[in-house]
XYZ file of C-alpha atoms in Angstrom:
482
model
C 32.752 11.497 -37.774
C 36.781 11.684 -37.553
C 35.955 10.626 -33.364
C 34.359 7.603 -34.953
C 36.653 6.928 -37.284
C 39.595 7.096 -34.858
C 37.891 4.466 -32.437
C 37.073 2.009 -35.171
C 40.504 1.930 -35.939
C 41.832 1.650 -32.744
C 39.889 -1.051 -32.183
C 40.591 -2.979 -35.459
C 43.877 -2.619 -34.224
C 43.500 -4.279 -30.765
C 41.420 -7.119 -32.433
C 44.293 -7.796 -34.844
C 46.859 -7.771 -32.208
C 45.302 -9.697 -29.620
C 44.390 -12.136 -32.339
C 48.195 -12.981 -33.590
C 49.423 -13.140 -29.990
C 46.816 -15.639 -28.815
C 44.853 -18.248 -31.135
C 42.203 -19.175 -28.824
C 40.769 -15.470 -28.518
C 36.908 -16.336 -28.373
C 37.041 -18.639 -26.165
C 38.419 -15.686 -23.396
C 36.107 -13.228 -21.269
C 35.165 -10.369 -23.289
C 37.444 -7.405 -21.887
C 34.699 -5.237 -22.029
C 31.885 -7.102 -20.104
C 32.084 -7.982 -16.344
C 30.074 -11.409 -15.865
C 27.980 -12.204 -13.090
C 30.754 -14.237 -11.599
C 33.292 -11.849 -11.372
C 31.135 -9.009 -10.160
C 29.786 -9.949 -6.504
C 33.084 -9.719 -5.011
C 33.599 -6.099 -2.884
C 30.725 -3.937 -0.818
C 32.194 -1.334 -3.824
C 30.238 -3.503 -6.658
C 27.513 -3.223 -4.689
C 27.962 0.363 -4.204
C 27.976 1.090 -7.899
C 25.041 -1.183 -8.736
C 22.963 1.264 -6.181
C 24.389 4.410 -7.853
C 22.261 3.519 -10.536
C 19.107 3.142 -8.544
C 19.814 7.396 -7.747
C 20.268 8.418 -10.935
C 17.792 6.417 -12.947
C 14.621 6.596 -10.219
C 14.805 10.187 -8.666
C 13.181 12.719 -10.791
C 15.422 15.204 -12.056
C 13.222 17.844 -13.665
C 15.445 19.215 -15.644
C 13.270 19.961 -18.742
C 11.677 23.464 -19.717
C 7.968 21.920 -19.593
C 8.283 21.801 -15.856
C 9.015 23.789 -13.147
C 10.448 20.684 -10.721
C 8.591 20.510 -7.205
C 7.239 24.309 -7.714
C 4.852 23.009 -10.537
C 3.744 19.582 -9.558
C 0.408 20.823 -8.158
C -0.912 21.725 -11.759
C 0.654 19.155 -13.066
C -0.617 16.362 -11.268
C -3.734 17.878 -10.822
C -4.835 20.040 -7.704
C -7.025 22.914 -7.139
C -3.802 24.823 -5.611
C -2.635 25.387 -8.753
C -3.564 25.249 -12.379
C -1.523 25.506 -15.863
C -2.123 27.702 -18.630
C -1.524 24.988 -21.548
C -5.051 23.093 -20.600
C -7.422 23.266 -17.898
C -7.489 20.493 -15.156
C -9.669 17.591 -16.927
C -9.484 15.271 -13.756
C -10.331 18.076 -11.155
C -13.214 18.590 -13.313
C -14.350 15.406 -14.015
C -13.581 15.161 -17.350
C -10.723 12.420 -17.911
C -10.892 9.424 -18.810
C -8.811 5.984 -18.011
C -6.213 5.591 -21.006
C -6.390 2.004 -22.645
C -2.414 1.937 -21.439
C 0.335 3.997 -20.527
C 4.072 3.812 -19.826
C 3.473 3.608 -16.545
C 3.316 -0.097 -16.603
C 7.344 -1.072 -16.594
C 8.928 -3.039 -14.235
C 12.512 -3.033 -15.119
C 13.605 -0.983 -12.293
C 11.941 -3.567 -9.732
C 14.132 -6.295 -11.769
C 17.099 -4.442 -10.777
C 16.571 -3.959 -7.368
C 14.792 -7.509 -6.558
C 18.011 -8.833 -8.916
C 20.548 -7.044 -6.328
C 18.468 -8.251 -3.502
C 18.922 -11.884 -4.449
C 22.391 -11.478 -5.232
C 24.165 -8.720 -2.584
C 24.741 -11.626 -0.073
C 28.042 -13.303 -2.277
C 29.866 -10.725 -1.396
C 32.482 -11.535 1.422
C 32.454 -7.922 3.955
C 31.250 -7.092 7.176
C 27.738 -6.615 7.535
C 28.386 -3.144 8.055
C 30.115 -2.625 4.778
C 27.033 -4.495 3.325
C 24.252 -3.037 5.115
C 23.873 0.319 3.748
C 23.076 -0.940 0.488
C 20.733 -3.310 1.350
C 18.808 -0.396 3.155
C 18.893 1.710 -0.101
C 17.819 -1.161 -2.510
C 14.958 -1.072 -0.049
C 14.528 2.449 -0.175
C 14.104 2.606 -3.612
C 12.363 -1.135 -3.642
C 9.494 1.133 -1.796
C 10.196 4.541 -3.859
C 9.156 2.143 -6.670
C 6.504 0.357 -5.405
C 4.642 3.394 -3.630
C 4.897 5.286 -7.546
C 3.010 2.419 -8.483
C 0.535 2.308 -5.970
C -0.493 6.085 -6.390
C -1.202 5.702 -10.047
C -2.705 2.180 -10.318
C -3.772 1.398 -6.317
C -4.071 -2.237 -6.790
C -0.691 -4.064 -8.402
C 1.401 -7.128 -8.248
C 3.687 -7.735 -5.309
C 7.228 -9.114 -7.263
C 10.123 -9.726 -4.688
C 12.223 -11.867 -7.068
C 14.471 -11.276 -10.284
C 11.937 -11.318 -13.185
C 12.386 -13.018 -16.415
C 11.350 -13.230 -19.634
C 8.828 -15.861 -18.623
C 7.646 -13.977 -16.061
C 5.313 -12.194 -17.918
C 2.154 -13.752 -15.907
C 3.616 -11.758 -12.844
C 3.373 -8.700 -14.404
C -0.151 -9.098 -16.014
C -1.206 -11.216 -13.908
C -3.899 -10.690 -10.624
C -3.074 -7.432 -8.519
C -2.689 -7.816 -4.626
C -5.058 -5.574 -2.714
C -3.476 -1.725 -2.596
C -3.063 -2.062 2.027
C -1.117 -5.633 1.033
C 1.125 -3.324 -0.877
C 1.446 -0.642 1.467
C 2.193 -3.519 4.177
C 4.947 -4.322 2.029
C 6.733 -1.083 1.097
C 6.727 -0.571 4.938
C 8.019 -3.866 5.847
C 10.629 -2.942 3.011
C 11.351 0.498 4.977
C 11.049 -0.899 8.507
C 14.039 -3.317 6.982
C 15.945 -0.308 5.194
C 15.650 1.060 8.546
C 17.080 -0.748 10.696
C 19.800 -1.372 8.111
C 21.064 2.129 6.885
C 23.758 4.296 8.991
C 22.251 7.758 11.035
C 23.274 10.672 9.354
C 26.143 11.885 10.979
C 27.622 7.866 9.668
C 26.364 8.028 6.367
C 27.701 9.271 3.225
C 26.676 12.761 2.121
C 23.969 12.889 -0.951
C 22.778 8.778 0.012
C 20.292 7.996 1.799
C 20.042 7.243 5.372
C 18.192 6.067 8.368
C 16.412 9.644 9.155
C 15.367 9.836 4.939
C 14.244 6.427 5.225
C 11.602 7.621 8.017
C 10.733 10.618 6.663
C 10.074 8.840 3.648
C 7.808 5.893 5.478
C 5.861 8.911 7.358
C 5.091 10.356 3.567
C 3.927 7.017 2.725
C 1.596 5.684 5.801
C 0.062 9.253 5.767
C -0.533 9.042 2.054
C -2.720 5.361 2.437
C -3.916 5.828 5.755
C -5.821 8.993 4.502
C -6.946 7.183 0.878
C -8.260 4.698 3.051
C -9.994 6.850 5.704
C -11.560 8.863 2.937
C -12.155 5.847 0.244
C -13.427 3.797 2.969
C -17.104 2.024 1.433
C -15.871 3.161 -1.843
C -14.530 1.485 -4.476
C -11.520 2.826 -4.524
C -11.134 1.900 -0.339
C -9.889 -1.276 1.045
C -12.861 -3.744 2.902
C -12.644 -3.438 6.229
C -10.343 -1.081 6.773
C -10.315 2.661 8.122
C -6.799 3.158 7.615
C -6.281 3.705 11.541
C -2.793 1.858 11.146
C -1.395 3.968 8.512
C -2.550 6.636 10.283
C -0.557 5.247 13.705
C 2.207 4.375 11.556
C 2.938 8.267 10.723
C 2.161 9.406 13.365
C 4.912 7.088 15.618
C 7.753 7.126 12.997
C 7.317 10.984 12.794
C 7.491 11.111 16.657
C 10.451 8.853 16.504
C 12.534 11.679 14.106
C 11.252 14.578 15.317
C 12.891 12.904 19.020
C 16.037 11.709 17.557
C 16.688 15.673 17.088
C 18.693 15.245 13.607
C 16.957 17.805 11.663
C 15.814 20.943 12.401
C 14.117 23.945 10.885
C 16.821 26.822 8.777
C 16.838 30.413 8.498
C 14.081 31.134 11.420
C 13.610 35.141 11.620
C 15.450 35.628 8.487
C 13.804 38.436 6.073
C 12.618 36.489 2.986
C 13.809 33.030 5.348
C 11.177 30.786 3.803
C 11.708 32.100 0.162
C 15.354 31.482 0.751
C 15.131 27.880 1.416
C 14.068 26.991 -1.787
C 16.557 28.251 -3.939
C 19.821 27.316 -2.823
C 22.940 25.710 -5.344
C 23.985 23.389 -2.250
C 22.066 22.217 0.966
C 25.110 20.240 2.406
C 25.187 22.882 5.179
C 21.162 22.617 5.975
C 19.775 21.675 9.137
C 16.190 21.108 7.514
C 16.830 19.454 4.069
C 17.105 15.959 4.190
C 18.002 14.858 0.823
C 18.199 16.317 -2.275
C 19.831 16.216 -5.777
C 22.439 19.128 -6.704
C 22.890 19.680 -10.161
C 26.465 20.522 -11.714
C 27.835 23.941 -13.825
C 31.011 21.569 -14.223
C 30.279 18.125 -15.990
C 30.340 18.389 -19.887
C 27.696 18.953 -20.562
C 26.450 20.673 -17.263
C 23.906 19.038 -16.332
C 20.881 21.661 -14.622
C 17.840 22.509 -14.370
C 15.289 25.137 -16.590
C 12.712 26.340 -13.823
C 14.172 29.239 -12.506
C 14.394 31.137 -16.478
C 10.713 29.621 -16.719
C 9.691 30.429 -13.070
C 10.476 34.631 -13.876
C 8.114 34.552 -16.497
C 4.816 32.881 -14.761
C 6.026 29.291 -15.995
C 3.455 28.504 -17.683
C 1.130 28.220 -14.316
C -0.452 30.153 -11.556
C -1.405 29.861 -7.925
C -5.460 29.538 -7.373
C -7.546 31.987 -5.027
C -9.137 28.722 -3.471
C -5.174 28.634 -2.006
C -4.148 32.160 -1.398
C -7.473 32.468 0.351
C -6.541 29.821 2.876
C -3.345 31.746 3.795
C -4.048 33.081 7.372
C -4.141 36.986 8.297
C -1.417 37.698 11.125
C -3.462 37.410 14.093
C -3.337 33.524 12.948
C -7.454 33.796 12.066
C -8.915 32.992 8.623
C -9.817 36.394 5.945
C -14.033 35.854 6.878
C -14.875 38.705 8.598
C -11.509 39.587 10.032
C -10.933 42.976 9.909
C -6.954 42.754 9.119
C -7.874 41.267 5.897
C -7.879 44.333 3.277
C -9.067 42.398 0.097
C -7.723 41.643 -2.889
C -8.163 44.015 -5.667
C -4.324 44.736 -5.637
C -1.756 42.241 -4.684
C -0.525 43.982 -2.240
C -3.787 44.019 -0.210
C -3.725 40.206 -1.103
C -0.688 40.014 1.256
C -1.337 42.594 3.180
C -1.582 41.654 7.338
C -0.888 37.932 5.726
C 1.296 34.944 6.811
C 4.322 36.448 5.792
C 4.851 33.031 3.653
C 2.509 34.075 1.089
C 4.273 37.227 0.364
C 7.191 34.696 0.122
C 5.356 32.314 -2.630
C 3.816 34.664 -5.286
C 5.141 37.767 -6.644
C 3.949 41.118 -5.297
C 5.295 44.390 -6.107
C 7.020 45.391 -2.880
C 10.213 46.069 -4.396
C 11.504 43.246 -2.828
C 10.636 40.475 -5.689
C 13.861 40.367 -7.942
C 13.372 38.036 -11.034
C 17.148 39.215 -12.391
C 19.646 40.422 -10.354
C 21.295 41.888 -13.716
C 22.111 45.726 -13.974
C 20.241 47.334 -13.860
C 18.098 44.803 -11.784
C 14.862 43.060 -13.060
C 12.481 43.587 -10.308
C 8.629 42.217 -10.358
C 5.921 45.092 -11.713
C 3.038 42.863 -13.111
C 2.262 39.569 -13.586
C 3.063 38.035 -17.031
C 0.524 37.375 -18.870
C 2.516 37.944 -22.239
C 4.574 35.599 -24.212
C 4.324 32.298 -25.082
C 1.715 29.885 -23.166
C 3.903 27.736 -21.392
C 5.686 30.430 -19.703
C 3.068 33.068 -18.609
C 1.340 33.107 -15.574
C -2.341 31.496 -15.626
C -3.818 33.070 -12.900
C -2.009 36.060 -12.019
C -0.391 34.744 -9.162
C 2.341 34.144 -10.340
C 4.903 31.952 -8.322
C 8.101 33.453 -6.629
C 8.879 29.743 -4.604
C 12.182 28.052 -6.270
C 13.440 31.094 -7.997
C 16.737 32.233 -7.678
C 17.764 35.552 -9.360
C 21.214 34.645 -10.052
C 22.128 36.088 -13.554
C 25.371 33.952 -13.428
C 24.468 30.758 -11.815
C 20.650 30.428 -12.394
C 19.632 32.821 -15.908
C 22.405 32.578 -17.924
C 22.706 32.660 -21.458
C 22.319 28.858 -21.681
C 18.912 28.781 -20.037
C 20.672 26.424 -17.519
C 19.771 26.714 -13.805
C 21.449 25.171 -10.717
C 19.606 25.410 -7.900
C 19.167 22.082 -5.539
C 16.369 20.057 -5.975
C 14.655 19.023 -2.538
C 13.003 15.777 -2.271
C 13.006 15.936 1.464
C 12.882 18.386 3.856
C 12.261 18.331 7.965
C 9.293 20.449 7.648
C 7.128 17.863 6.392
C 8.009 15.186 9.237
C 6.631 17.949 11.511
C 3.365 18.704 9.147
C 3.094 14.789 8.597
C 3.263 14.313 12.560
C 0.469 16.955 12.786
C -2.019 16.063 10.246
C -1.477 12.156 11.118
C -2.570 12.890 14.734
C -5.153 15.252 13.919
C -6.608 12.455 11.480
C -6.988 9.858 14.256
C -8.309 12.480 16.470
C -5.505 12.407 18.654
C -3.943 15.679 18.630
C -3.497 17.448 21.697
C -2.065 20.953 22.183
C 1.233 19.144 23.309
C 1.505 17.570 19.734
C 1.029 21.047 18.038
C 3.715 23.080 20.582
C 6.459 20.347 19.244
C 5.221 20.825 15.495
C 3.186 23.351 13.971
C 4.330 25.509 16.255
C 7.843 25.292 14.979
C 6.609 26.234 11.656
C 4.811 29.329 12.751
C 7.296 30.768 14.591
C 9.877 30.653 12.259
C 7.904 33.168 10.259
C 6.689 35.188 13.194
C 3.261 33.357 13.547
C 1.078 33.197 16.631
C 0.580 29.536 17.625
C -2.291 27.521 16.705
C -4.627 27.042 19.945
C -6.847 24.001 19.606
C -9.388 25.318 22.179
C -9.958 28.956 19.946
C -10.354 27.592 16.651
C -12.783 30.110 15.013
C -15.444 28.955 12.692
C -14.946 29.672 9.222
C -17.731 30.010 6.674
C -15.155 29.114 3.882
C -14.006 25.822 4.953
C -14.427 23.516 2.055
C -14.894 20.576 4.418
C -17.234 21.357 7.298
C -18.371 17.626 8.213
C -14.571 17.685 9.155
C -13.290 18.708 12.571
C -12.106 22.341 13.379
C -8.644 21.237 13.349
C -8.644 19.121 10.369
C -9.553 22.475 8.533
């Protein structure tokens, strides 16, 4: 109250003062407003009208119902993963459409499409200007392809909207491929627009995000409308071959460029590592990503890695442990390295070494606290409250970092990175693009998968030896699809 107090007065006191020195006060610029006509002036306006876009848009999943990336499975609904709150309604055909939801704003899109009609009054060199054009487009599509997940169908807006403009926003919905045209147009623009990484500045986005991110995107629609095609949910006439090209060539195009690359290959515990780091400025393989601070005040974290050491609240399915591959790089059915699973160390047992990597096992090797004496992983927990035990006894060891100072502190208050890109998923994307238009050749897999495997020690996958396994859940589907 006394803080309060204090301004007030201060301010009465400016008000007075500036109103005996000048009699003609209201008709001046208020000091503490910047008008439209004095903003558009410097490419640094427009970098602080794109700041914005980063720190209102990107998730930041820094509650304690969530566990950021690690969780998203059960809590979008997957059969990889399930929570312990509530049982998956959609996955089992249950849920219903809502009447509404909040879902349905469009402020964002005024901001961007405002800056989009305005960025051009500003007197620089097109390569002071450029790189925030690109990310206005960036997040013009980051927008745009939220939308299109939840709702499929929506209306295209490229122009400030207004109060009147309520008829836009209600009104018909453009066919879900004319959107998807148009978030790639958007990227193909942002593009050709934003500065390579080694020009850019660090923690913004650049050209090499802005592909990665167009390669999530065609491979997201051109497999809805591969497997929706007839449906409807699909798009008339269309397969969703030119999605599926799409991905395909703009991966190609950043796995050649030879930006990225993959970290910590042959390092023990290499894969768990990745995904609990405090800073990824030094990473060859993450692309972009948000770090959180133990400075600002209030420090601004993250709660997933207290949550994480307990279960969170979730728990890794056997439809998806069962998929992990033994060592010999051949599916559990009948293979005689797989030892079963009524321990979890025989789950992991003659594994891919990246599933003793993602749940907890006890090896000795799992730390949840590296306090004194240290807290190391015994049992799963299936104690406590029910948003922070395990659900299925699998219990996730991905994203934690055992930190007792920077991670589980007293304050609940974690700071490990959050990873919104990473190079791994250009190669997987490349993959599962050209194995989707039946393209893939063992060429495409050397310069891919391959680079995933053997950073864990895995043999390669051979497209001419692809066993037959009686658990694939898809058998209409091609060998290497599965």
């Amino acid at each position: 109250m006394k803080k309060i107090n204090i301004a007030v007065s201060i301010f009465s006191f400016a008000i007075l003062f500036l109103i005996g020195c000048k009699k003609d006060i209201l008709d001046l610029t208020p000091q503490d407003k910047i008008t439209d006509a004095q903003y558009w002036k410097t490419s640094n306006d427009l970098q602080l009208y794109v700041n914005g876009f980063y720190s209102r848009m990107l998730p930041t999943y820094n509650g304690f119902n969530t566990l950021g990336i690690y969780g998203l499975d059960a809590d979008q609904g997957s059969d990889n993963m399930i929570l312990t709150s509530e049982y998956n309604k959609t996955i089992n055909g249950e849920r219903t459409v809502p009447a509404s939801d909040a879902g349905w704003s469009w402020t964002e899109l005024r901001n961007i499409n405002y800056f989009l009609a305005n960025y051009n009054r500003v007197e620089a060199a097109p390569a002071a200007v450029n790189p925030f054009v690109g990310e206005a487009l960036f997040f013009r599509a980051w927008f745009y392809f939220e939308k299109i997940k939840a709702y499929g169908d929506v209306p295209w807006i490229n122009k400030p909207l207004l109060v009147a403009d309520q008829d836009l926003i209600y009104g018909a919905r453009l066919k879900r491929n004319i959107i998807a045209d148009s978030i790639l147009n958007d990227l193909d623009r942002a593009i050709s627009l934003l500065p390579t990484k080694s020009l850019a500045q660090g923690q913004r986005v650049n050209k090499e995000i802005a592909m990665a991110f167009q390669s999530r995107i065609a491979l997201f629609e051109g497999t809805w409308e591969k497997y929706h095609a007839g449906t409807v949910f699909g798009v008339n006439g269309s397969n969703g071959i030119k999605y599926l090209e799409k991905a395909a060539a703009v991966s190609e195009a950043l796995m050649n460029a030879n930006v990225y690359q993959l970290d910590n290959g042959g390092v023990d515990f290499g894969y768990w590592k990745l995904f609990n780091q405090t800073d990824y400025n030094a990473s060859k393989e993450i692309m972009f990503w948000r770090k959180y601070s133990i400075t600002d005040n209030p420090a601004f974290g993250n709660n997933w890695v207290i949550t994480l050491k307990r279960g969170g609240g979730r728990g890794l399915t056997k439809n998806l442990i069962d998929a992990y591959l033994c060592t010999d790089g051949q599916p559990i059915a009948g293979n005689a390295l797989y030892e079963g699973d009524n321990t979890l160390m025989q789950v992991v047992a003659n594994r891919d070494p990246r599933l003793n990597q993602t749940i907890c096992t006890p090896d000795g090797k799992h730390t949840l606290l590296q306090s004194q004496p240290a807290e190391i992983f015994n049992v799963p927990g299936f104690t406590g409250a029910i948003s922070d035990k395990t659900a299925t006894g699998y219990q996730s060891y991905k994203g934690l970092n055992p930190d007792p100072v920077m991670q589980q502190n007293i304050s609940n208050i974690g700071y490990t990175g959050l990873i919104y890109f990473r190079y791994a998923e250009v190669l997987l994307n490349f993959g599962e693009a050209k194995a989707e238009l039946g393209t893939l050749t063992q060429s495409d897999i050397d310069k891919s998968i391959k680079k995933l495997r053997d950073r864990v020690g895995m043999p390669n996958l051979n497209i001419g030896s692809i066993i037959n396994d009686p658990n694939w859940e898809f058998p209409s589907l091609s060998p290497v699809i599965n």
